[in-house]
Coordinates of C-alpha atoms in Angstrom, one line a residue:
Chain T
M1 CA 33.7 3.5 -49.7
H2 CA 35.1 0.1 -50.8
D3 CA 35.4 -0.7 -54.5
G4 CA 32.9 -3.6 -54.4
S5 CA 35.4 -5.8 -56.3
G6 CA 35.5 -8.6 -53.7
R7 CA 39.3 -8.8 -54.2
I8 CA 41.5 -9.7 -51.2
V9 CA 45.0 -8.4 -51.3
V10 CA 47.6 -9.5 -48.7
Q11 CA 50.9 -7.6 -48.9
G12 CA 54.0 -8.3 -46.9
L13 CA 52.0 -9.5 -43.9
T14 CA 54.2 -10.3 -40.9
K15 CA 53.2 -11.1 -37.3
Q16 CA 55.6 -11.6 -34.4
F17 CA 54.2 -13.1 -31.2
G18 CA 57.1 -12.4 -28.8
P19 CA 60.1 -14.4 -30.2
V20 CA 57.9 -16.4 -32.5
T21 CA 57.4 -15.3 -36.1
A22 CA 53.9 -16.7 -36.9
V23 CA 53.7 -15.1 -40.3
N24 CA 56.6 -13.8 -42.3
N25 CA 56.2 -11.4 -45.2
L26 CA 53.2 -13.1 -46.7
S27 CA 51.7 -11.8 -50.0
F28 CA 48.9 -13.1 -52.2
T29 CA 45.8 -12.0 -54.0
V30 CA 42.4 -13.6 -54.0
E31 CA 40.3 -12.8 -57.1
P32 CA 36.5 -12.7 -57.0
G33 CA 34.6 -15.4 -58.7
S34 CA 36.9 -18.1 -57.4
V35 CA 37.4 -20.4 -54.4
T36 CA 40.9 -20.0 -53.1
G37 CA 42.3 -22.7 -50.8
F38 CA 44.7 -21.4 -48.1
L39 CA 46.7 -24.4 -47.2
G40 CA 49.4 -25.3 -44.8
P41 CA 50.1 -27.7 -41.9
N42 CA 48.8 -26.8 -38.4
G43 CA 50.9 -24.0 -37.0
A44 CA 51.9 -22.6 -40.4
G45 CA 50.2 -19.3 -39.7
K46 CA 46.9 -19.7 -41.5
T47 CA 44.7 -18.7 -38.7
T48 CA 46.9 -15.7 -37.7
T49 CA 46.9 -14.5 -41.4
L50 CA 43.1 -14.7 -41.6
R51 CA 42.6 -12.9 -38.3
M52 CA 45.0 -10.1 -39.5
L53 CA 43.0 -9.9 -42.7
L54 CA 39.8 -9.5 -40.5
G55 CA 41.3 -6.9 -38.2
L56 CA 41.2 -9.1 -35.2
V57 CA 45.0 -9.3 -34.9
T58 CA 47.3 -6.3 -35.5
P59 CA 50.1 -7.1 -37.9
T60 CA 53.7 -6.4 -37.0
A61 CA 54.3 -5.3 -40.5
G62 CA 52.5 -5.2 -43.9
G63 CA 48.8 -5.0 -44.5
S64 CA 45.8 -6.4 -46.2
T65 CA 42.7 -5.1 -48.0
I66 CA 39.3 -6.4 -48.8
C67 CA 37.6 -4.6 -51.7
G68 CA 40.4 -2.2 -51.7
L69 CA 40.2 -1.1 -48.0
P70 CA 41.7 -2.3 -44.8
F71 CA 39.0 -4.1 -42.6
A72 CA 38.7 -1.2 -40.2
Q73 CA 37.7 1.1 -43.0
L74 CA 34.9 -1.0 -44.5
G75 CA 32.2 0.9 -42.6
N76 CA 29.7 -1.9 -42.0
P77 CA 32.1 -4.8 -42.4
G78 CA 29.4 -7.5 -41.9
R79 CA 27.8 -6.5 -45.2
V80 CA 31.1 -6.9 -47.1
V81 CA 32.8 -9.9 -45.6
G82 CA 31.5 -12.9 -43.6
A83 CA 33.9 -15.1 -41.7
V84 CA 33.8 -18.6 -40.1
L85 CA 36.7 -18.8 -37.7
E86 CA 38.0 -21.5 -35.5
A87 CA 37.0 -21.0 -31.8
Q88 CA 34.3 -18.5 -32.7
G89 CA 32.1 -18.5 -29.7
F90 CA 28.4 -18.6 -29.0
H91 CA 26.8 -17.7 -25.7
P92 CA 25.7 -21.2 -24.5
G93 CA 22.4 -19.9 -23.2
R94 CA 21.4 -17.9 -26.3
S95 CA 19.3 -19.7 -29.0
A96 CA 20.5 -19.9 -32.5
R97 CA 17.8 -17.5 -33.7
N98 CA 18.5 -15.0 -31.0
H99 CA 22.2 -15.2 -31.7
L100 CA 21.6 -14.3 -35.4
R101 CA 19.1 -11.5 -34.4
V102 CA 21.8 -9.9 -32.3
Y103 CA 24.2 -9.6 -35.2
A104 CA 21.4 -8.9 -37.7
A105 CA 20.7 -5.8 -35.6
A106 CA 24.4 -4.9 -35.5
M107 CA 24.7 -4.9 -39.3
G108 CA 21.3 -3.5 -39.9
V109 CA 19.7 -6.4 -41.9
P110 CA 16.0 -7.3 -41.3
D111 CA 15.3 -9.9 -38.6
Q112 CA 13.7 -12.3 -41.0
R113 CA 17.2 -12.7 -42.5
A114 CA 18.1 -14.8 -39.4
D115 CA 15.5 -17.4 -40.3
E116 CA 16.5 -17.3 -43.9
V117 CA 20.1 -18.2 -43.2
L118 CA 19.1 -20.8 -40.6
H119 CA 17.1 -22.6 -43.3
L120 CA 19.9 -22.1 -45.7
V121 CA 22.4 -24.0 -43.5
G122 CA 19.9 -26.6 -42.5
L123 CA 19.3 -25.4 -38.9
G124 CA 15.7 -24.4 -39.4
Q125 CA 14.5 -27.0 -36.9
A126 CA 17.1 -26.0 -34.3
A127 CA 16.3 -22.3 -34.3
N128 CA 15.0 -22.1 -30.8
R129 CA 17.6 -24.4 -29.2
S130 CA 20.5 -23.0 -27.2
A131 CA 23.8 -22.9 -29.0
G132 CA 25.4 -24.5 -26.0
A133 CA 23.6 -27.8 -26.7
F134 CA 24.8 -27.9 -30.3
S135 CA 27.2 -30.5 -31.7
L136 CA 30.4 -29.3 -33.3
G137 CA 28.9 -29.7 -36.8
M138 CA 25.8 -27.7 -35.8
K139 CA 28.1 -24.9 -34.4
Q140 CA 29.9 -24.8 -37.7
R141 CA 26.7 -24.4 -39.5
L142 CA 25.6 -21.7 -37.2
A143 CA 28.9 -19.9 -37.7
L144 CA 28.4 -20.1 -41.4
A145 CA 24.8 -18.8 -41.0
T146 CA 26.3 -15.9 -39.1
A147 CA 28.8 -15.2 -41.8
L148 CA 26.1 -15.2 -44.5
L149 CA 23.8 -12.9 -42.5
G150 CA 24.9 -9.7 -44.1
D151 CA 24.8 -11.3 -47.7
P152 CA 28.5 -10.5 -48.0
Q153 CA 30.6 -10.4 -51.1
V154 CA 33.5 -12.1 -49.5
L155 CA 33.6 -15.3 -47.4
V156 CA 36.6 -16.2 -45.3
L157 CA 36.5 -19.7 -43.7
D158 CA 39.0 -21.1 -41.4
E159 CA 38.9 -24.9 -41.4
P160 CA 35.1 -25.0 -41.9
A161 CA 35.1 -28.8 -42.6
N162 CA 36.1 -29.5 -38.9
G163 CA 33.3 -31.3 -37.2
L164 CA 31.2 -31.5 -40.3
D165 CA 29.9 -35.0 -41.3
P166 CA 30.6 -36.2 -44.9
E167 CA 27.2 -35.1 -45.9
G168 CA 27.9 -31.6 -44.5
I169 CA 31.2 -31.4 -46.4
V170 CA 29.5 -32.3 -49.7
W171 CA 26.9 -29.6 -49.0
L172 CA 29.5 -27.0 -48.1
R173 CA 31.5 -27.8 -51.2
A174 CA 28.5 -27.3 -53.5
F175 CA 27.5 -24.2 -51.6
L176 CA 30.8 -22.5 -51.8
Q177 CA 31.2 -23.3 -55.5
S178 CA 27.8 -21.7 -56.3
F179 CA 28.7 -18.8 -54.1
A180 CA 31.9 -18.2 -56.0
R181 CA 30.2 -18.7 -59.3
S182 CA 28.0 -15.8 -58.7
G183 CA 31.1 -13.6 -58.9
R184 CA 31.9 -13.5 -55.2
T185 CA 35.0 -14.4 -53.4
V186 CA 35.8 -17.4 -51.1
L187 CA 39.0 -17.9 -49.2
I188 CA 39.0 -21.2 -47.3
S189 CA 41.8 -22.6 -45.2
S190 CA 42.6 -26.2 -44.5
H191 CA 45.5 -28.3 -43.3
L192 CA 44.4 -31.0 -45.7
L193 CA 44.6 -30.5 -49.5
G194 CA 42.4 -33.5 -50.1
E195 CA 39.7 -31.9 -48.0
V196 CA 39.3 -28.9 -50.3
E197 CA 40.9 -30.2 -53.5
Q198 CA 37.6 -30.6 -55.2
M199 CA 36.3 -27.2 -54.5
V200 CA 39.2 -24.8 -55.0
D201 CA 40.4 -23.2 -58.1
Q202 CA 43.4 -21.4 -56.7
V203 CA 45.7 -22.4 -53.9
V204 CA 48.0 -20.5 -51.6
I205 CA 50.2 -23.0 -49.8
I206 CA 52.1 -21.7 -46.8
S207 CA 54.8 -23.3 -44.7
R208 CA 56.5 -21.8 -41.7
G209 CA 54.7 -18.5 -42.2
Q210 CA 55.9 -18.1 -45.8
T211 CA 54.4 -18.8 -49.2
A212 CA 55.4 -22.1 -50.7
Y213 CA 53.2 -22.0 -53.7
Y214 CA 50.6 -19.6 -55.0
G215 CA 48.7 -20.1 -58.2
P216 CA 46.0 -22.1 -59.9
L217 CA 45.4 -25.6 -58.7
E218 CA 45.4 -26.7 -62.4
T219 CA 49.0 -25.6 -62.8
L220 CA 49.9 -27.6 -59.7
R221 CA 48.0 -30.6 -61.0
A222 CA 49.5 -30.4 -64.4
S223 CA 53.0 -30.4 -62.9
Q224 CA 52.3 -33.8 -61.3
Q225 CA 54.9 -36.1 -62.7
S226 CA 54.9 -39.7 -63.1
R227 CA 57.8 -42.0 -63.5
V228 CA 58.3 -45.6 -64.6
L229 CA 60.4 -47.9 -62.4
V230 CA 61.9 -50.8 -64.3
Q231 CA 64.1 -53.7 -63.4
P232 CA 65.8 -54.7 -66.8
A233 CA 68.0 -57.7 -67.4
D234 CA 70.6 -55.4 -69.0
P235 CA 70.2 -51.9 -67.5
Q236 CA 73.1 -50.4 -69.5
A237 CA 71.6 -51.5 -72.8
L238 CA 68.2 -50.1 -71.8
V239 CA 69.7 -46.8 -70.8
A240 CA 71.5 -46.6 -74.2
K241 CA 68.3 -47.4 -76.0
L242 CA 66.3 -44.8 -74.0
Q243 CA 68.9 -42.1 -74.7
E244 CA 68.9 -43.0 -78.3
S245 CA 65.2 -42.3 -78.5
G246 CA 65.7 -39.0 -76.7
I247 CA 64.5 -39.9 -73.2
G248 CA 67.1 -38.2 -71.0
S249 CA 65.8 -38.2 -67.4
I250 CA 66.9 -41.5 -66.1
E251 CA 68.0 -42.2 -62.6
W252 CA 69.1 -45.2 -60.6
T253 CA 67.0 -45.8 -57.6
Q254 CA 68.5 -47.0 -54.3
D255 CA 67.3 -50.6 -54.9
G256 CA 69.0 -50.8 -58.2
R257 CA 66.1 -50.1 -60.5
L258 CA 65.9 -47.5 -63.2
A259 CA 63.5 -44.5 -62.7
I260 CA 62.5 -43.0 -66.0
S261 CA 60.5 -39.7 -65.9
G262 CA 58.2 -38.2 -68.5
V263 CA 57.2 -41.5 -70.2
D264 CA 54.5 -44.0 -69.6
R265 CA 54.9 -47.7 -68.9
K266 CA 53.8 -48.8 -72.3
E267 CA 56.5 -46.7 -74.1
V268 CA 59.2 -48.3 -72.0
A269 CA 57.9 -51.8 -72.4
D270 CA 57.7 -51.4 -76.2
L271 CA 61.2 -50.1 -76.4
A272 CA 62.6 -52.9 -74.2
M273 CA 60.7 -55.4 -76.3
S274 CA 62.0 -54.1 -79.6
S275 CA 65.5 -54.1 -78.2
G276 CA 65.3 -57.6 -76.9
I277 CA 65.9 -56.6 -73.3
A278 CA 64.0 -58.6 -70.7
L279 CA 62.1 -56.7 -68.0
Y280 CA 61.6 -58.4 -64.7
D281 CA 59.5 -55.7 -63.2
I282 CA 57.8 -52.5 -64.4
Q283 CA 55.6 -50.2 -62.6
Q284 CA 54.3 -46.6 -62.9
E285 CA 54.5 -44.3 -60.0
V286 CA 52.3 -41.2 -59.7
I287 CA 53.0 -38.4 -57.3
D288 CA 49.6 -37.1 -56.3
L289 CA 48.7 -33.7 -55.1
E290 CA 48.7 -34.7 -51.4
Q291 CA 52.3 -35.9 -51.7
L292 CA 53.2 -32.7 -53.5
F293 CA 51.6 -30.7 -50.7
F294 CA 53.4 -32.8 -48.2
R295 CA 56.7 -32.1 -49.9
L296 CA 56.0 -28.3 -50.2
T297 CA 55.2 -28.0 -46.5
S298 CA 57.3 -30.6 -44.9
G299 CA 59.9 -29.7 -42.4
Q300 CA 57.9 -27.9 -39.8
Y301 CA 57.3 -29.7 -36.6
S302 CA 58.2 -33.0 -38.3
G303 CA 58.6 -36.0 -36.0
A304 CA 61.4 -38.4 -36.0
P305 CA 61.7 -40.4 -39.2
V306 CA 59.6 -43.6 -39.1
P307 CA 61.1 -46.7 -40.8
S308 CA 58.9 -47.2 -43.8
P309 CA 59.0 -50.7 -45.3
T310 CA 56.8 -49.8 -48.2
G311 CA 58.8 -46.7 -49.1
Y312 CA 56.0 -44.3 -48.4
P313 CA 56.2 -41.4 -49.0
P314 CA 57.9 -42.1 -52.3
Q315 CA 61.0 -40.4 -53.3
P316 CA 60.3 -37.3 -55.4
P317 CA 61.6 -37.5 -59.0
G318 CA 64.6 -35.2 -59.0
P319 CA 64.8 -31.7 -57.6
S320 CA 61.5 -30.0 -57.0
P321 CA 60.6 -27.0 -58.9
W322 CA 58.1 -25.9 -56.3
Q323 CA 60.4 -24.7 -53.6
P324 CA 60.2 -21.0 -52.7
G325 CA 62.7 -18.9 -54.5
N326 CA 62.5 -21.0 -57.6
G327 CA 60.3 -18.6 -59.4
W328 CA 57.1 -20.3 -58.2
G329 CA 56.6 -18.6 -54.9
G330 CA 54.1 -15.8 -54.5
Q331 CA 56.6 -13.4 -53.0
G332 CA 58.2 -12.1 -56.2
Chain P
M1 CA 25.8 3.5 -33.4
G2 CA 22.0 3.0 -33.1
R3 CA 22.4 -0.5 -34.7
L4 CA 25.1 -1.5 -32.3
V5 CA 23.1 -0.3 -29.3
T6 CA 20.1 -2.4 -30.5
A7 CA 22.4 -5.3 -30.8
E8 CA 23.8 -4.8 -27.3
F9 CA 20.3 -4.6 -25.8
R10 CA 19.4 -7.9 -27.6
K11 CA 22.6 -9.4 -26.2
V12 CA 21.5 -8.6 -22.7
L13 CA 17.9 -9.5 -23.1
T14 CA 18.5 -12.9 -24.7
T15 CA 20.6 -14.1 -21.8
N16 CA 19.8 -14.6 -18.1
L17 CA 22.4 -12.5 -16.4
W18 CA 20.4 -9.3 -16.2
W19 CA 17.6 -10.8 -14.0
A20 CA 19.9 -13.3 -12.3
L21 CA 21.8 -10.2 -10.9
L22 CA 18.7 -8.1 -10.4
I23 CA 17.1 -10.6 -7.9
P24 CA 20.0 -10.4 -5.4
T25 CA 20.2 -6.7 -6.0
A26 CA 16.5 -6.3 -4.9
V27 CA 16.9 -8.7 -2.0
V28 CA 20.0 -7.1 -0.7
A29 CA 18.5 -3.6 -1.1
V30 CA 15.3 -4.4 0.8
V31 CA 16.9 -6.6 3.6
W32 CA 19.9 -4.2 4.2
S33 CA 17.7 -1.1 4.4
W34 CA 15.0 -2.9 6.5
V35 CA 17.4 -4.3 9.0
G36 CA 19.5 -1.2 9.0
S37 CA 16.6 1.2 9.7
L38 CA 15.2 -1.2 12.3
L39 CA 18.5 -1.0 14.1
T40 CA 18.8 2.8 13.7
T41 CA 15.2 3.2 15.0
T42 CA 15.9 1.0 18.0
V43 CA 19.1 3.0 18.9
V44 CA 17.4 6.4 18.3
D45 CA 14.4 5.3 20.5
A46 CA 16.8 4.2 23.2
M47 CA 18.7 7.5 23.0
S48 CA 15.5 9.5 23.1
Q49 CA 14.5 7.8 26.3
S50 CA 17.9 8.3 28.0
T51 CA 17.7 10.5 31.1
V52 CA 20.4 12.9 30.0
L53 CA 18.7 13.8 26.7
R54 CA 15.3 14.0 28.4
R55 CA 16.6 16.3 31.1
F56 CA 17.8 18.7 28.4
G57 CA 14.5 18.3 26.5
V58 CA 16.2 17.1 23.3
D59 CA 13.8 15.3 21.0
L60 CA 15.6 13.0 18.5
G61 CA 12.6 11.0 17.4
E62 CA 11.4 13.4 14.7
Q63 CA 14.4 13.4 12.3
S64 CA 14.7 11.3 9.1
W65 CA 17.3 8.9 10.5
S66 CA 16.3 6.3 7.9
V67 CA 18.3 8.1 5.2
L68 CA 21.5 6.8 6.8
F69 CA 20.8 3.2 5.8
F70 CA 19.2 4.4 2.5
A71 CA 22.8 5.6 1.7
R72 CA 24.5 2.4 3.0
T73 CA 22.0 0.3 1.0
I74 CA 22.9 2.1 -2.2
N75 CA 26.6 1.6 -1.6
I76 CA 26.3 -2.2 -0.9
S77 CA 23.7 -2.9 -3.6
A78 CA 25.8 -1.1 -6.3
I79 CA 28.1 -4.1 -6.3
F80 CA 25.6 -5.9 -8.6
P81 CA 25.4 -3.4 -11.4
M82 CA 29.2 -3.1 -11.1
I83 CA 29.5 -6.9 -11.7
F84 CA 27.0 -6.5 -14.6
G85 CA 29.1 -3.8 -16.2
A86 CA 32.4 -5.7 -15.6
L87 CA 31.0 -8.6 -17.7
A88 CA 29.9 -6.4 -20.6
L89 CA 33.0 -6.8 -22.7
S90 CA 35.1 -9.2 -20.7
S91 CA 32.6 -12.1 -20.9
E92 CA 32.5 -11.6 -24.7
I93 CA 36.2 -12.0 -24.8
T94 CA 36.2 -15.0 -22.5
R95 CA 33.3 -16.7 -24.4
R96 CA 34.9 -15.6 -27.7
T97 CA 31.7 -14.0 -29.0
V98 CA 33.7 -10.9 -29.3
T99 CA 35.1 -12.2 -32.6
T100 CA 31.7 -11.9 -34.2
S101 CA 31.0 -8.6 -32.4
Y102 CA 34.2 -7.1 -33.8
L103 CA 33.5 -8.5 -37.3
T104 CA 30.1 -6.8 -37.4
A105 CA 31.1 -3.4 -35.9
P106 CA 32.6 -0.5 -37.9
N107 CA 35.5 -0.5 -35.3
R108 CA 36.2 -1.5 -31.7
G109 CA 35.7 2.0 -30.4
S110 CA 32.1 2.1 -31.7
L111 CA 31.4 -1.3 -30.1
L112 CA 32.7 -0.1 -26.7
G113 CA 30.7 3.1 -27.2
A114 CA 27.5 1.1 -27.9
K115 CA 28.2 -0.9 -24.7
L116 CA 28.7 2.2 -22.6
I117 CA 25.3 3.6 -23.8
T118 CA 23.5 0.3 -23.3
Y119 CA 25.1 -0.3 -19.9
A120 CA 24.5 3.2 -18.7
A121 CA 20.8 2.6 -19.3
W122 CA 21.0 -0.8 -17.5
G123 CA 22.9 0.7 -14.7
A124 CA 20.2 3.4 -14.2
A125 CA 17.6 0.6 -14.3
Y126 CA 19.5 -1.2 -11.5
G127 CA 19.6 2.1 -9.7
V128 CA 15.8 2.5 -9.9
V129 CA 15.4 -1.0 -8.4
V130 CA 18.0 -0.3 -5.7
S131 CA 16.3 3.0 -4.7
G132 CA 12.9 1.5 -4.9
F133 CA 13.6 -1.5 -2.7
A134 CA 15.7 0.6 -0.3
S135 CA 12.6 2.9 0.1
L136 CA 10.5 -0.2 0.8
G137 CA 13.1 -1.4 3.4
I138 CA 13.1 1.9 5.3
L139 CA 9.3 2.1 5.1
L140 CA 9.2 -1.3 6.8
G141 CA 11.9 -0.6 9.4
S142 CA 11.4 3.0 10.4
H143 CA 8.9 5.0 12.4
P144 CA 6.9 7.1 9.8
Q145 CA 8.2 10.3 11.4
Q146 CA 11.8 9.2 10.7
L147 CA 11.3 8.9 6.9
P148 CA 12.7 11.6 4.6
D149 CA 10.3 14.2 3.2
A150 CA 9.5 14.2 -0.6
T151 CA 12.6 16.3 -1.6
G152 CA 14.9 14.3 0.6
W153 CA 13.6 11.1 -0.8
L154 CA 13.9 12.3 -4.4
L155 CA 17.5 13.4 -3.8
M156 CA 18.4 10.0 -2.2
A157 CA 16.7 8.1 -5.0
F158 CA 18.5 10.2 -7.6
A159 CA 21.8 9.5 -5.8
G160 CA 21.0 5.8 -6.0
V161 CA 20.4 5.8 -9.7
L162 CA 23.5 7.9 -10.4
S163 CA 25.7 5.8 -8.2
C164 CA 24.6 2.5 -9.9
L165 CA 25.0 4.0 -13.3
L166 CA 28.5 5.2 -12.6
W167 CA 29.5 1.8 -11.0
T168 CA 28.2 0.0 -14.1
L169 CA 30.3 2.2 -16.4
L170 CA 33.4 1.8 -14.2
G171 CA 32.8 -2.0 -14.4
V172 CA 32.6 -1.8 -18.2
G173 CA 35.9 0.0 -18.2
V174 CA 37.7 -2.4 -15.9
G175 CA 36.3 -5.4 -17.9
A176 CA 37.6 -3.8 -21.2
L177 CA 41.0 -3.1 -19.5
L178 CA 41.5 -6.6 -18.2
G179 CA 39.8 -8.5 -21.0
N180 CA 39.0 -11.5 -18.8
S181 CA 35.8 -11.9 -16.8
I182 CA 37.3 -13.7 -13.8
A183 CA 40.2 -11.2 -13.5
A184 CA 37.8 -8.2 -13.8
L185 CA 35.4 -9.6 -11.2
L186 CA 38.0 -10.7 -8.7
S187 CA 40.0 -7.5 -8.8
L188 CA 36.8 -5.3 -8.5
L189 CA 35.4 -7.3 -5.6
I190 CA 38.6 -7.7 -3.7
Y191 CA 39.4 -4.0 -4.2
T192 CA 36.0 -2.6 -3.3
L193 CA 35.2 -5.0 -0.5
L194 CA 38.6 -5.4 1.1
V195 CA 41.5 -3.4 -0.1
E196 CA 40.1 0.1 0.0
N197 CA 38.5 -0.5 3.4
L198 CA 42.0 -1.3 4.7
I199 CA 43.6 1.6 3.0
G200 CA 40.9 3.9 4.2
L201 CA 41.5 3.1 7.8
W202 CA 45.1 4.4 7.6
L203 CA 44.4 7.5 5.6
P204 CA 44.0 10.9 7.3
Q205 CA 40.8 13.0 7.1
H206 CA 39.4 13.6 3.6
W207 CA 41.9 11.2 1.9
P208 CA 39.4 8.4 1.6
G209 CA 37.2 10.8 -0.3
V210 CA 39.4 10.8 -3.3
L211 CA 39.5 7.0 -3.6
I212 CA 37.1 5.0 -5.7
N213 CA 34.9 3.6 -3.0
G214 CA 35.3 6.7 -0.9
S215 CA 34.0 9.0 -3.6
A216 CA 31.3 6.6 -4.6
D217 CA 30.1 6.2 -1.0
G218 CA 30.3 10.0 -0.6
L219 CA 27.6 10.6 -3.3
P220 CA 24.6 9.1 -1.3
G221 CA 26.4 9.1 2.1
V222 CA 27.2 12.9 2.3
L223 CA 23.8 13.7 0.8
A224 CA 22.1 11.6 3.6
S225 CA 24.2 13.1 6.4
Q226 CA 23.5 16.6 5.1
L227 CA 19.8 16.0 5.1
L228 CA 20.0 14.7 8.7
N229 CA 22.3 17.4 9.9
D230 CA 20.1 20.1 8.5
Q231 CA 17.3 18.7 10.6
L232 CA 19.4 18.3 13.7
D233 CA 20.4 22.0 13.4
T234 CA 16.7 22.9 13.9
V235 CA 16.9 21.3 17.3
Q236 CA 17.6 24.3 19.5
Q237 CA 19.9 22.5 22.0
I238 CA 22.1 21.2 19.2
R239 CA 22.2 24.6 17.5
L240 CA 23.6 26.1 20.7
L241 CA 26.4 23.6 20.9
P242 CA 30.0 24.9 20.3
D243 CA 31.3 24.5 16.7
S244 CA 33.8 21.8 17.7
S245 CA 31.0 19.7 19.2
R246 CA 28.8 20.2 16.2
Q247 CA 31.6 19.1 13.9
V248 CA 31.9 15.9 15.9
I249 CA 28.2 15.2 15.4
T250 CA 28.4 16.1 11.7
D251 CA 31.4 13.8 11.1
G252 CA 29.9 11.0 13.2
I253 CA 26.7 11.1 11.2
Q254 CA 28.7 11.1 7.9
G255 CA 30.6 8.1 9.3
L256 CA 27.3 6.4 10.1
A257 CA 26.1 7.0 6.5
G258 CA 29.2 5.1 5.3
A259 CA 31.0 8.1 3.9
R260 CA 33.9 8.9 6.3
G261 CA 36.2 11.6 4.9
A262 CA 34.2 12.1 1.8
F263 CA 33.8 15.6 0.2
D264 CA 30.5 17.2 -0.5
W265 CA 28.1 14.9 -2.3
W266 CA 28.4 16.6 -5.7
A267 CA 32.2 16.7 -5.5
S268 CA 32.2 13.1 -4.5
G269 CA 30.0 12.4 -7.5
L270 CA 32.4 14.2 -9.8
I271 CA 35.4 12.4 -8.4
F272 CA 33.8 9.1 -8.8
A273 CA 32.7 10.0 -12.4
G274 CA 36.4 10.8 -13.0
W275 CA 37.4 7.3 -11.8
A276 CA 34.8 5.7 -14.1
A277 CA 36.1 7.9 -17.0
V278 CA 39.8 6.8 -16.2
F279 CA 38.9 3.1 -16.4
V280 CA 36.7 3.6 -19.5
V281 CA 39.5 5.4 -21.4
A282 CA 42.1 2.9 -20.2
G283 CA 39.9 0.0 -21.3
W284 CA 39.3 1.7 -24.7
L285 CA 43.0 2.2 -25.2
V286 CA 43.9 -1.4 -24.3
S287 CA 41.0 -3.1 -26.1
R288 CA 41.7 -1.1 -29.3
T289 CA 44.9 -3.1 -30.0
R290 CA 44.2 -6.3 -28.2
D291 CA 44.8 -9.4 -30.4
I292 CA 41.8 -11.6 -30.6
T293 CA 43.3 -15.0 -31.3

């Protein structure tokens, strides 16, 4: 019998498809009561990882548990974990209600549960329509209804926002947060951090089948650095003044400006003013989460560099502390 | 397991395939047996009136010749339950509904087990329809005195049900083994309709009986030819023929029943059940570790 914790543990998971290593020694834990974002670019191994967790793909090495047991030993898995996966099919000729009644029978929940979950996801009006005539967004809602049928403790969602309209995304966000707040577990994958940023508490970021960052989103957010770019009349004098006041992280940018980290614009302006150094230009640059995510996962399948007159994406301030092997990775 | 069987019945009943295949099953069964028994009756009538047979006083008009095409009708109509079985798991893989099915089943073996139970019942139901419409066909096409007696009819109907049931299970196994509905259908149809007929032509006596079609056809085919041969043995002039000549008649009738070279009907049934079991086990082994991506 499973331990009822709702905890997901992934340990050393590896999958080799012929010569291609889709997932390489991946480890992370998802705690109940939280929404965990599982992030990485397309092709990073997210879907394969989730399918291994759900027993649909056999791992080459390593393993995973849900509520302390591998998927195959859960007994009646539909009552423990619900999943919305990409390319999850519906028989085109079967109505939404009949689709749910099939799986209600399989997991032994009463038939009226089918109508309950249809109303829950907003498909009450479409219950008797064939799934084949559904739009992508309606299919996603039906997939979510199927996942919720067994009232599971754990929800696993693979790119659930695909095909949902903005209204649907807002609804999904609120729904998943309340689901997690009731002490249950949500693991949601996406290739866009911005898409899930507002609903996740924890993130697992993977790149090329390996963990690039694993921890609370807050920690990642707190580590966002800003820097001030200035163009002083006398750079040497300003650098001397800054060092005098204990500000050490100063760099020259390629266009001859000074990049000062860990200060805000006002501080630099005041210091220059009091030292009588004229500033021709001053601006504050913030690295947002999306750029951080881009940096953590860049490299795989990247196209040829595009000349960028605006300098986007901005150069990162100094060496990044978020690379794997720097003590931040989840593979320790 | 009971939950999964209920789910499988719902899967079948909430889609159109079961009746879309049942209609051609019934049509083929009634047309095949009607036309076939009409043909048989015509030939038997012509033979009975031939001067040679009349001179020897042989009466061939009173035997249940209609069972020959009862057997052939079962063999041809069983293609439809075979198709029905072949799509059981393979269409779920092709349509990707198998993801949800695996996510809601304790393990893959129990899902396949539930499908086997469900499809055995459906295969038997197809068999009842095949035997029923084949009976209607011979009723329409034969002289009343050429129909089987109650025991003979029950045995033939039973062979029809058993044959359809086993073909359905064999189809489930092949579908699970290949994991693709098109591949499963094409290989089954090409093999049963073409390949084995070609192989069978070149094989010596009794070898066709160990093959898939050969054993399957032997179940109703040998049963029918035995029923008919027993009746022919009561004709005095035939009973007095030398053994070699009687063997020619026996083999000829078995060939007419579509079961050339098959073993006894129960042995054929066992061999065919063995083939079904081989494909079910192979399908189980392969589908157990198949990656659903």
